[in-house]
């Protein structure tokens, strides 16, 4: 099986395909000064694009880890 790297950088790739698996990591907002809803929408859009490039979508996600800088940002994040 081949490894396919999407948007490879010096340290990591935005997404990596191996077999029937796609790993997405390091997705951050384009504008960190935007409010939480805008940041979340931006990140989800970027993830949609990465998954589409790999021929899949969020309906196939097995697991996701989300970090917020402050737990008080959780509710605004979930509004997106």
PDB file of C-alpha atoms in Angstrom:
ATOM      1  CA  UNK A   1       0.000   0.000   0.000  1.00  0.00           C
ATOM      2  CA  UNK A   2       1.135   3.488  -0.784  1.00  0.00           C
ATOM      3  CA  UNK A   3       1.076   6.419   1.615  1.00  0.00           C
ATOM      4  CA  UNK A   4      -0.497   9.548   0.117  1.00  0.00           C
ATOM      5  CA  UNK A   5       0.311  12.849   1.833  1.00  0.00           C
ATOM      6  CA  UNK A   6      -1.910  15.898   1.328  1.00  0.00           C
ATOM      7  CA  UNK A   7      -0.324  19.329   1.754  1.00  0.00           C
ATOM      8  CA  UNK A   8       2.963  17.961   3.117  1.00  0.00           C
ATOM      9  CA  UNK A   9       5.037  20.344   5.195  1.00  0.00           C
ATOM     10  CA  UNK A  10       8.347  20.148   7.013  1.00  0.00           C
ATOM     11  CA  UNK A  11       6.815  18.577  10.122  1.00  0.00           C
ATOM     12  CA  UNK A  12       3.467  17.062   9.126  1.00  0.00           C
ATOM     13  CA  UNK A  13       0.946  16.741   6.334  1.00  0.00           C
ATOM     14  CA  UNK A  14      -2.586  18.112   6.574  1.00  0.00           C
ATOM     15  CA  UNK A  15      -3.919  14.642   5.777  1.00  0.00           C
ATOM     16  CA  UNK A  16      -2.373  11.245   5.156  1.00  0.00           C
ATOM     17  CA  UNK A  17      -4.024   8.322   3.389  1.00  0.00           C
ATOM     18  CA  UNK A  18      -2.991   4.745   4.001  1.00  0.00           C
ATOM     19  CA  UNK A  19      -5.171   1.987   2.622  1.00  0.00           C
ATOM     20  CA  UNK A  20      -8.762   2.807   3.542  1.00  0.00           C
ATOM     21  CA  UNK A  21      -7.737   5.155   6.368  1.00  0.00           C
ATOM     22  CA  UNK A  22      -7.328   8.928   6.328  1.00  0.00           C
ATOM     23  CA  UNK A  23      -5.597  10.762   9.158  1.00  0.00           C
ATOM     24  CA  UNK A  24      -6.135  14.525   9.524  1.00  0.00           C
ATOM     25  CA  UNK A  25      -4.148  16.536  12.039  1.00  0.00           C
ATOM     26  CA  UNK A  26      -2.905  19.987  12.879  1.00  0.00           C
ATOM     27  CA  UNK A  27      -5.922  21.791  11.419  1.00  0.00           C
ATOM     28  CA  UNK A  28      -6.015  25.331  12.780  1.00  0.00           C
ATOM     29  CA  UNK A  29      -8.057  28.401  11.807  1.00  0.00           C
ATOM     30  CA  UNK A  30      -6.820  30.785   9.136  1.00  0.00           C
ATOM     31  CA  UNK A  31      -7.679  33.725  11.410  1.00  0.00           C
ATOM     32  CA  UNK A  32      -6.981  32.956  15.090  1.00  0.00           C
ATOM     33  CA  UNK A  33      -8.377  36.382  16.022  1.00  0.00           C
ATOM     34  CA  UNK A  34     -11.852  35.465  14.709  1.00  0.00           C
ATOM     35  CA  UNK A  35     -14.559  34.496  17.181  1.00  0.00           C
ATOM     36  CA  UNK A  36     -14.984  30.837  18.145  1.00  0.00           C
ATOM     37  CA  UNK A  37     -17.876  30.194  15.741  1.00  0.00           C
ATOM     38  CA  UNK A  38     -15.912  31.603  12.792  1.00  0.00           C
ATOM     39  CA  UNK A  39     -12.812  29.614  13.741  1.00  0.00           C
ATOM     40  CA  UNK A  40     -14.827  26.407  14.065  1.00  0.00           C
ATOM     41  CA  UNK A  41     -16.599  26.946  10.725  1.00  0.00           C
ATOM     42  CA  UNK A  42     -13.239  27.632   9.059  1.00  0.00           C
ATOM     43  CA  UNK A  43     -11.640  24.497  10.497  1.00  0.00           C
ATOM     44  CA  UNK A  44     -14.608  22.277   9.598  1.00  0.00           C
ATOM     45  CA  UNK A  45     -14.532  23.625   6.046  1.00  0.00           C
ATOM     46  CA  UNK A  46     -10.829  22.851   5.771  1.00  0.00           C
ATOM     47  CA  UNK A  47     -11.416  19.321   7.098  1.00  0.00           C
ATOM     48  CA  UNK A  48     -14.255  18.816   4.585  1.00  0.00           C
ATOM     49  CA  UNK A  49     -11.836  19.767   1.800  1.00  0.00           C
ATOM     50  CA  UNK A  50      -9.109  17.439   3.034  1.00  0.00           C
ATOM     51  CA  UNK A  51     -11.503  14.530   3.365  1.00  0.00           C
ATOM     52  CA  UNK A  52     -12.985  15.217  -0.088  1.00  0.00           C
ATOM     53  CA  UNK A  53      -9.477  15.201  -1.575  1.00  0.00           C
ATOM     54  CA  UNK A  54      -9.056  11.745  -0.046  1.00  0.00           C
ATOM     55  CA  UNK A  55     -12.413  10.609  -1.452  1.00  0.00           C
ATOM     56  CA  UNK A  56     -14.338  10.536   1.817  1.00  0.00           C
ATOM     57  CA  UNK A  57     -16.330  12.736   4.203  1.00  0.00           C
ATOM     58  CA  UNK A  58     -17.120  13.330   7.890  1.00  0.00           C
ATOM     59  CA  UNK A  59     -19.792  10.619   7.941  1.00  0.00           C
ATOM     60  CA  UNK A  60     -16.935   8.097   8.001  1.00  0.00           C
ATOM     61  CA  UNK A  61     -15.022   9.644  10.954  1.00  0.00           C
ATOM     62  CA  UNK A  62     -14.123   7.082  13.615  1.00  0.00           C
ATOM     63  CA  UNK A  63     -12.619   9.444  16.175  1.00  0.00           C
ATOM     64  CA  UNK A  64     -11.895  13.137  16.636  1.00  0.00           C
ATOM     65  CA  UNK A  65      -9.937  15.089  19.221  1.00  0.00           C
ATOM     66  CA  UNK A  66     -10.688  18.764  19.656  1.00  0.00           C
ATOM     67  CA  UNK A  67      -8.714  21.122  21.857  1.00  0.00           C
ATOM     68  CA  UNK A  68      -9.916  24.534  22.944  1.00  0.00           C
ATOM     69  CA  UNK A  69      -7.780  27.056  24.800  1.00  0.00           C
ATOM     70  CA  UNK A  70     -10.429  27.604  27.453  1.00  0.00           C
ATOM     71  CA  UNK A  71     -13.331  25.343  28.432  1.00  0.00           C
ATOM     72  CA  UNK A  72     -15.583  28.404  28.279  1.00  0.00           C
ATOM     73  CA  UNK A  73     -15.105  28.265  24.490  1.00  0.00           C
ATOM     74  CA  UNK A  74     -16.810  24.861  24.274  1.00  0.00           C
ATOM     75  CA  UNK A  75     -20.388  26.122  23.960  1.00  0.00           C
ATOM     76  CA  UNK A  76     -19.576  28.776  21.316  1.00  0.00           C
ATOM     77  CA  UNK A  77     -17.610  26.131  19.390  1.00  0.00           C
ATOM     78  CA  UNK A  78     -20.580  23.753  19.465  1.00  0.00           C
ATOM     79  CA  UNK A  79     -22.858  26.467  18.059  1.00  0.00           C
ATOM     80  CA  UNK A  80     -21.042  26.222  14.704  1.00  0.00           C
TER      81      UNK A  80
END
